[in-house]
Amino acid sequence: MNLEAPYLVFVGDANDTLAAKTGQGVVDWRPEAVVGQLRLPGCRADLGVTDMSIQQAVEAGARTFLIGVVNPGGVLPEQWQGIIVDALAAGLDVASGLHTALDSIPAIFEAVRRSGRRLLEARRPIGPFPVASGRKRTGKRLLTVGTDCSVGKKYAALAIERELTVRNVAADFRATGQTGILIVGSGIPIDAVVADFAAGAAETLSPDNDPDHWDVVEGQGSLFHPSFAGVSLALLHGTQPDAFVVCHEPTRTTMRNVDAPMPGIDAVIEETIALGRLTNPAVRCVGIALNTSEVDAGRARRIMGQARRRFGVPVCDPVRHGVEAIVDEMLS
Amino acid sequence: MNLEAPYLVFVGDANDTLAAKTGQGVVDWRPEAVVGQLRLPGCRADLGVTDMSIQQAVEAGARTFLIGVVNPGGVLPEQWQGIIVDALAAGLDVASGLHTALDSIPAIFEAVRRSGRRLLEARRPIGPFPVASGRKRTGKRLLTVGTDCSVGKKYAALAIERELTVRNVAADFRATGQTGILIVGSGIPIDAVVADFAAGAAETLSPDNDPDHWDVVEGQGSLFHPSFAGVSLALLHGTQPDAFVVCHEPTRTTMRNVDAPMPGIDAVIEETIALGRLTNPAVRCVGIALNTSEVDAGRARRIMGQARRRFGVPVCDPVRHGVEAIVDEMLS
């Protein structure tokens, strides 16, 4: 996949900022590649970049219409079809992280044919993948895991990879979801792989490497989320991490999109070690990444101090304070 | 799916009886529907039915060529293409449980077009499926789980459903794998569903039902198998079983196709309860199904007695002795 920058990021009628996390991720980690956002009436998300129409974006030099909004299940709402057709007709490529195959929609297929532009679908895995072997690979791996979906696993992994690079430690961020793939331009959308091969795809994603090289693998879902725990477990087993970081949003009380209580950080540490041992007996927790975006700086400091005392590992907010202490611990 | 009987069961060049478990399952549970088997040179499996060629099978009334052999990954070996083309040309439908889509192979696609016969692919899920909701459904469910792949989960479930039916308890066997689907003619091949929707497919498979109705769901893989644990967990969460039965083959020392030790029955009970609680806090173990086909009757009795004393639940070999004690416990 080779996205042409700059992008017009489509936010649609996103209900909240979490729904627009794909777009937000691209704006946060590749701001130089974003020319503006396109929002529909009723949209409650704002990426903090200039609002513009397709025509204005084209005049500003945009090359790709990037769908920056997700919904549970990743299905394309009917009301977006016309906008995608317009974007193609205006000469833009369309990049998407939805489950829906855009070229399965006749109007879009036809618009691609007429415009000669491209559909870049980050959620369509390029297989085939093998059945996982469970064989121990060379090199080192860190996986970010979560108490829930959308708690900062991707940001934590990106921040850790950046900090390793600053320290001249060989490292690669390995994207496992559409946003990560749209940010770095490669990866495997694990949740879109056929279940039988999901762990095998995770093995493929972080192959044998130099002994001191770190793959920093973006986690998915949560072992405690009733919709996605199977995906999280396949990713844990296939990644066979030496180290993991638990990501958590301290103000959330119920899990996203389901009626289930949030698990404790202690339960996530325990279960990740219990299950992760199957493919890497040395797996250990090297830190906790708290997403404190919902609380003020003082409360964030108190919450982080409490967690540090309680769990005895480094605690960071990757966005607010960086991940130096976690990286110290993973390299120790 | 609507298979026309009788079948010619294709065993290919299966290395052992386990590789031919699809064919064996059909022979064991629908013997009246099997006219014979077709084996290639070097085949080490024998289903115990008459060997015949495609032509002999057609003369004996066969309507369907049923691929009764699987290999890791479910890929179609090239040397089978010609035989499948011959079967279609001879006027047989072809039923398959392989991952490979048969109509993606030009020679087979062409043979279907010319013969007018059908391809019936049990491993191709008919979606789309929803993301799992985790919502508690009405009716009761039993899931068979395993210490490993190929330890008797399907047979245990089929035997339990048969015993419930004998006792006039409303029950349905719910197939989750290609063999089960080929035996009963319906079901969802969970391992072929896109990972994000695997738990949702499991929810779809055993919908709301009468309070006293039992869905007896065929388990897949093992929570302790590095290749497939994610599939097993999605199935556990989506099924939300009230009761589970642990299936085990007592002579096996390493897990199938990987270099990993077999987990203990106690570990499987513990982990199934720990993880199953997420969608059904009342989940409990109602028995152990031992596959004692590798030992003599005396040793089987001793092993079963030991397991009964150690775990305090009914222990049966579904094939050797039936599942009465397990069904007593699940209904108690």
Short mmCIF file of N, CA, C and O in Angstrom, two decimals, chain B residues 164-229:
data_model
loop_
_atom_site.label_atom_id
_atom_site.label_comp_id
_atom_site.label_asym_id
_atom_site.label_seq_id
_atom_site.Cartn_x
_atom_site.Cartn_y
_atom_site.Cartn_z
N LEU B 164 -29.88 -36.80 24.75
CA LEU B 164 -30.95 -35.87 25.14
C LEU B 164 -32.22 -36.17 24.35
O LEU B 164 -33.33 -36.18 24.90
N THR B 165 -32.07 -36.44 23.08
CA THR B 165 -33.22 -36.74 22.22
C THR B 165 -33.91 -38.02 22.69
O THR B 165 -35.15 -38.08 22.76
N VAL B 166 -33.11 -39.04 23.05
CA VAL B 166 -33.68 -40.30 23.58
C VAL B 166 -34.52 -40.02 24.84
O VAL B 166 -35.56 -40.63 25.05
N ARG B 167 -34.07 -39.05 25.63
CA ARG B 167 -34.80 -38.72 26.87
C ARG B 167 -35.90 -37.68 26.66
O ARG B 167 -36.44 -37.12 27.62
N ASN B 168 -36.19 -37.38 25.40
CA ASN B 168 -37.23 -36.39 25.07
C ASN B 168 -36.93 -34.99 25.60
O ASN B 168 -37.86 -34.23 25.89
N VAL B 169 -35.64 -34.65 25.70
CA VAL B 169 -35.26 -33.27 26.02
C VAL B 169 -35.00 -32.56 24.69
O VAL B 169 -34.27 -33.08 23.84
N ALA B 170 -35.64 -31.41 24.51
CA ALA B 170 -35.45 -30.66 23.26
C ALA B 170 -33.98 -30.25 23.13
O ALA B 170 -33.42 -29.64 24.05
N ALA B 171 -33.35 -30.58 22.02
CA ALA B 171 -31.92 -30.31 21.86
C ALA B 171 -31.55 -30.23 20.39
O ALA B 171 -32.18 -30.87 19.54
N ASP B 172 -30.53 -29.43 20.10
CA ASP B 172 -29.96 -29.37 18.75
C ASP B 172 -28.45 -29.46 18.84
O ASP B 172 -27.83 -28.78 19.65
N PHE B 173 -27.88 -30.30 17.98
CA PHE B 173 -26.42 -30.29 17.79
C PHE B 173 -26.09 -29.11 16.90
O PHE B 173 -26.70 -28.92 15.85
N ARG B 174 -25.14 -28.27 17.32
CA ARG B 174 -24.74 -27.11 16.53
C ARG B 174 -23.32 -27.32 16.03
O ARG B 174 -22.36 -27.29 16.81
N ALA B 175 -23.21 -27.53 14.73
CA ALA B 175 -21.90 -27.83 14.13
C ALA B 175 -21.09 -26.55 13.94
O ALA B 175 -21.62 -25.53 13.51
N THR B 176 -19.80 -26.61 14.27
CA THR B 176 -18.91 -25.45 14.11
C THR B 176 -17.73 -25.76 13.20
O THR B 176 -16.85 -24.92 13.01
N GLY B 177 -17.68 -26.97 12.68
CA GLY B 177 -16.58 -27.36 11.80
C GLY B 177 -17.11 -28.10 10.59
O GLY B 177 -18.26 -28.53 10.56
N GLN B 178 -16.23 -28.25 9.61
CA GLN B 178 -16.68 -28.80 8.33
C GLN B 178 -17.28 -30.20 8.46
O GLN B 178 -18.30 -30.50 7.83
N THR B 179 -16.69 -31.05 9.30
CA THR B 179 -17.21 -32.41 9.40
C THR B 179 -18.60 -32.41 10.03
O THR B 179 -19.52 -33.06 9.52
N GLY B 180 -18.74 -31.70 11.12
CA GLY B 180 -20.05 -31.60 11.76
C GLY B 180 -21.09 -31.08 10.78
O GLY B 180 -22.21 -31.60 10.71
N ILE B 181 -20.70 -30.08 10.01
CA ILE B 181 -21.64 -29.52 9.03
C ILE B 181 -21.97 -30.55 7.96
O ILE B 181 -23.12 -30.71 7.56
N LEU B 182 -20.96 -31.31 7.52
CA LEU B 182 -21.22 -32.34 6.50
C LEU B 182 -22.08 -33.46 7.08
O LEU B 182 -22.84 -34.10 6.36
N ILE B 183 -21.99 -33.71 8.38
CA ILE B 183 -22.81 -34.76 9.00
C ILE B 183 -24.27 -34.32 9.13
O ILE B 183 -25.18 -35.04 8.74
N VAL B 184 -24.51 -33.12 9.70
CA VAL B 184 -25.90 -32.73 9.96
C VAL B 184 -26.48 -31.80 8.91
O VAL B 184 -27.68 -31.53 8.92
N GLY B 185 -25.66 -31.28 8.01
CA GLY B 185 -26.19 -30.48 6.91
C GLY B 185 -26.38 -29.00 7.21
O GLY B 185 -26.87 -28.25 6.38
N SER B 186 -26.01 -28.56 8.42
CA SER B 186 -26.07 -27.12 8.72
C SER B 186 -25.06 -26.78 9.80
O SER B 186 -24.49 -27.67 10.42
N GLY B 187 -24.87 -25.48 10.06
CA GLY B 187 -23.89 -25.04 11.04
C GLY B 187 -23.07 -23.89 10.51
O GLY B 187 -23.32 -23.41 9.40
N ILE B 188 -22.11 -23.43 11.30
CA ILE B 188 -21.22 -22.34 10.88
C ILE B 188 -19.77 -22.78 11.11
O ILE B 188 -19.41 -23.15 12.22
N PRO B 189 -18.94 -22.75 10.07
CA PRO B 189 -17.53 -23.11 10.24
C PRO B 189 -16.80 -21.95 10.93
O PRO B 189 -16.27 -21.07 10.26
N ILE B 190 -16.76 -21.98 12.26
CA ILE B 190 -16.27 -20.85 13.05
C ILE B 190 -14.86 -20.46 12.65
O ILE B 190 -14.53 -19.28 12.57
N ASP B 191 -14.00 -21.45 12.38
CA ASP B 191 -12.60 -21.11 12.09
C ASP B 191 -12.42 -20.44 10.74
O ASP B 191 -11.35 -19.92 10.45
N ALA B 192 -13.48 -20.42 9.92
CA ALA B 192 -13.38 -19.77 8.62
C ALA B 192 -14.01 -18.38 8.62
O ALA B 192 -14.01 -17.69 7.61
N VAL B 193 -14.55 -17.98 9.77
CA VAL B 193 -15.15 -16.65 9.89
C VAL B 193 -14.03 -15.63 10.15
O VAL B 193 -13.05 -15.95 10.83
N VAL B 194 -14.17 -14.43 9.62
CA VAL B 194 -13.21 -13.35 9.90
C VAL B 194 -13.15 -13.13 11.41
O VAL B 194 -14.18 -13.10 12.09
N ALA B 195 -11.92 -13.02 11.95
CA ALA B 195 -11.70 -13.04 13.40
C ALA B 195 -12.60 -12.07 14.17
O ALA B 195 -13.14 -12.41 15.22
N ASP B 196 -12.80 -10.88 13.64
CA ASP B 196 -13.61 -9.86 14.30
C ASP B 196 -15.05 -10.33 14.55
O ASP B 196 -15.72 -9.81 15.44
N PHE B 197 -15.53 -11.27 13.76
CA PHE B 197 -16.92 -11.69 13.83
C PHE B 197 -17.08 -13.11 14.34
O PHE B 197 -18.20 -13.66 14.34
N ALA B 198 -16.00 -13.75 14.79
CA ALA B 198 -16.08 -15.16 15.19
C ALA B 198 -17.00 -15.33 16.39
O ALA B 198 -17.86 -16.22 16.41
N ALA B 199 -16.86 -14.48 17.41
CA ALA B 199 -17.74 -14.60 18.58
C ALA B 199 -19.18 -14.27 18.18
O ALA B 199 -20.13 -14.90 18.67
N GLY B 200 -19.36 -13.32 17.29
CA GLY B 200 -20.71 -12.97 16.81
C GLY B 200 -21.34 -14.13 16.05
O GLY B 200 -22.55 -14.39 16.16
N ALA B 201 -20.54 -14.85 15.27
CA ALA B 201 -21.05 -16.02 14.55
C ALA B 201 -21.48 -17.09 15.54
O ALA B 201 -22.51 -17.75 15.35
N ALA B 202 -20.72 -17.26 16.63
CA ALA B 202 -21.08 -18.23 17.65
C ALA B 202 -22.41 -17.84 18.32
O ALA B 202 -23.23 -18.70 18.64
N GLU B 203 -22.62 -16.54 18.52
CA GLU B 203 -23.90 -16.09 19.07
C GLU B 203 -25.03 -16.41 18.11
O GLU B 203 -26.10 -16.88 18.50
N THR B 204 -24.81 -16.19 16.82
CA THR B 204 -25.81 -16.47 15.80
C THR B 204 -26.17 -17.95 15.75
O THR B 204 -27.32 -18.32 15.50
N LEU B 205 -25.17 -18.80 16.02
CA LEU B 205 -25.34 -20.25 15.89
C LEU B 205 -26.30 -20.82 16.94
O LEU B 205 -26.96 -21.83 16.68
N SER B 206 -26.34 -20.22 18.12
CA SER B 206 -27.23 -20.75 19.17
C SER B 206 -28.10 -19.62 19.70
O SER B 206 -27.88 -19.09 20.77
N PRO B 207 -29.13 -19.26 18.92
CA PRO B 207 -29.94 -18.08 19.24
C PRO B 207 -30.85 -18.31 20.44
O PRO B 207 -30.91 -19.41 20.98
N ASP B 208 -31.57 -17.26 20.85
CA ASP B 208 -32.58 -17.38 21.91
C ASP B 208 -33.44 -18.60 21.65
O ASP B 208 -33.78 -18.91 20.52
N ASN B 209 -33.84 -19.28 22.73
CA ASN B 209 -34.64 -20.49 22.56
C ASN B 209 -35.52 -20.70 23.79
O ASN B 209 -35.46 -19.90 24.73
N ASP B 210 -36.33 -21.79 23.79
CA ASP B 210 -37.16 -22.09 24.96
C ASP B 210 -36.28 -22.32 26.18
O ASP B 210 -35.17 -22.83 26.05
N PRO B 211 -36.81 -22.00 27.37
CA PRO B 211 -35.99 -22.09 28.59
C PRO B 211 -35.37 -23.47 28.80
O PRO B 211 -34.25 -23.58 29.31
N ASP B 212 -36.06 -24.55 28.42
CA ASP B 212 -35.54 -25.90 28.68
C ASP B 212 -34.82 -26.52 27.48
O ASP B 212 -34.46 -27.69 27.50
N HIS B 213 -34.68 -25.74 26.42
CA HIS B 213 -34.02 -26.27 25.22
C HIS B 213 -32.50 -26.21 25.38
O HIS B 213 -31.96 -25.24 25.88
N TRP B 214 -31.82 -27.28 24.95
CA TRP B 214 -30.35 -27.30 24.97
C TRP B 214 -29.78 -27.23 23.56
O TRP B 214 -30.15 -28.02 22.71
N ASP B 215 -28.90 -26.26 23.35
CA ASP B 215 -28.04 -26.31 22.18
C ASP B 215 -26.76 -27.01 22.61
O ASP B 215 -26.13 -26.61 23.61
N VAL B 216 -26.40 -28.05 21.88
CA VAL B 216 -25.16 -28.77 22.18
C VAL B 216 -24.14 -28.37 21.12
O VAL B 216 -24.25 -28.78 19.96
N VAL B 217 -23.20 -27.51 21.51
CA VAL B 217 -22.32 -26.86 20.55
C VAL B 217 -20.98 -27.60 20.47
O VAL B 217 -20.33 -27.86 21.50
N GLU B 218 -20.61 -27.95 19.25
CA GLU B 218 -19.33 -28.61 18.97
C GLU B 218 -18.18 -27.63 19.22
O GLU B 218 -18.15 -26.55 18.64
N GLY B 219 -17.24 -27.99 20.11
CA GLY B 219 -16.08 -27.13 20.37
C GLY B 219 -15.07 -27.19 19.25
O GLY B 219 -15.13 -28.05 18.37
N GLN B 220 -14.11 -26.24 19.29
CA GLN B 220 -13.03 -26.18 18.29
C GLN B 220 -11.71 -25.93 19.00
O GLN B 220 -11.64 -25.10 19.90
N GLY B 221 -10.67 -26.63 18.57
CA GLY B 221 -9.32 -26.37 19.06
C GLY B 221 -9.20 -26.55 20.55
O GLY B 221 -9.80 -27.45 21.14
N SER B 222 -8.42 -25.69 21.18
CA SER B 222 -8.18 -25.74 22.62
C SER B 222 -7.67 -24.39 23.06
O SER B 222 -6.91 -23.74 22.33
N LEU B 223 -8.06 -23.97 24.26
CA LEU B 223 -7.53 -22.71 24.81
C LEU B 223 -6.02 -22.80 24.98
O LEU B 223 -5.35 -21.78 25.16
N PHE B 224 -5.47 -24.01 24.93
CA PHE B 224 -4.04 -24.21 25.14
C PHE B 224 -3.29 -24.54 23.85
O PHE B 224 -2.14 -24.94 23.90
N HIS B 225 -3.95 -24.42 22.72
CA HIS B 225 -3.27 -24.70 21.44
C HIS B 225 -2.81 -23.38 20.82
O HIS B 225 -3.62 -22.52 20.52
N PRO B 226 -1.46 -23.21 20.64
CA PRO B 226 -0.95 -21.92 20.16
C PRO B 226 -1.46 -21.50 18.79
O PRO B 226 -1.41 -20.32 18.46
N SER B 227 -1.95 -22.44 17.99
CA SER B 227 -2.45 -22.04 16.67
C SER B 227 -3.90 -21.56 16.72
O SER B 227 -4.30 -20.70 15.94
N PHE B 228 -4.69 -22.12 17.64
CA PHE B 228 -6.14 -21.95 17.52
C PHE B 228 -6.85 -21.44 18.77
O PHE B 228 -8.08 -21.39 18.81
N ALA B 229 -6.10 -21.07 19.82
CA ALA B 229 -6.74 -20.68 21.08
C ALA B 229 -7.69 -19.50 20.90
O ALA B 229 -8.73 -19.42 21.57
#
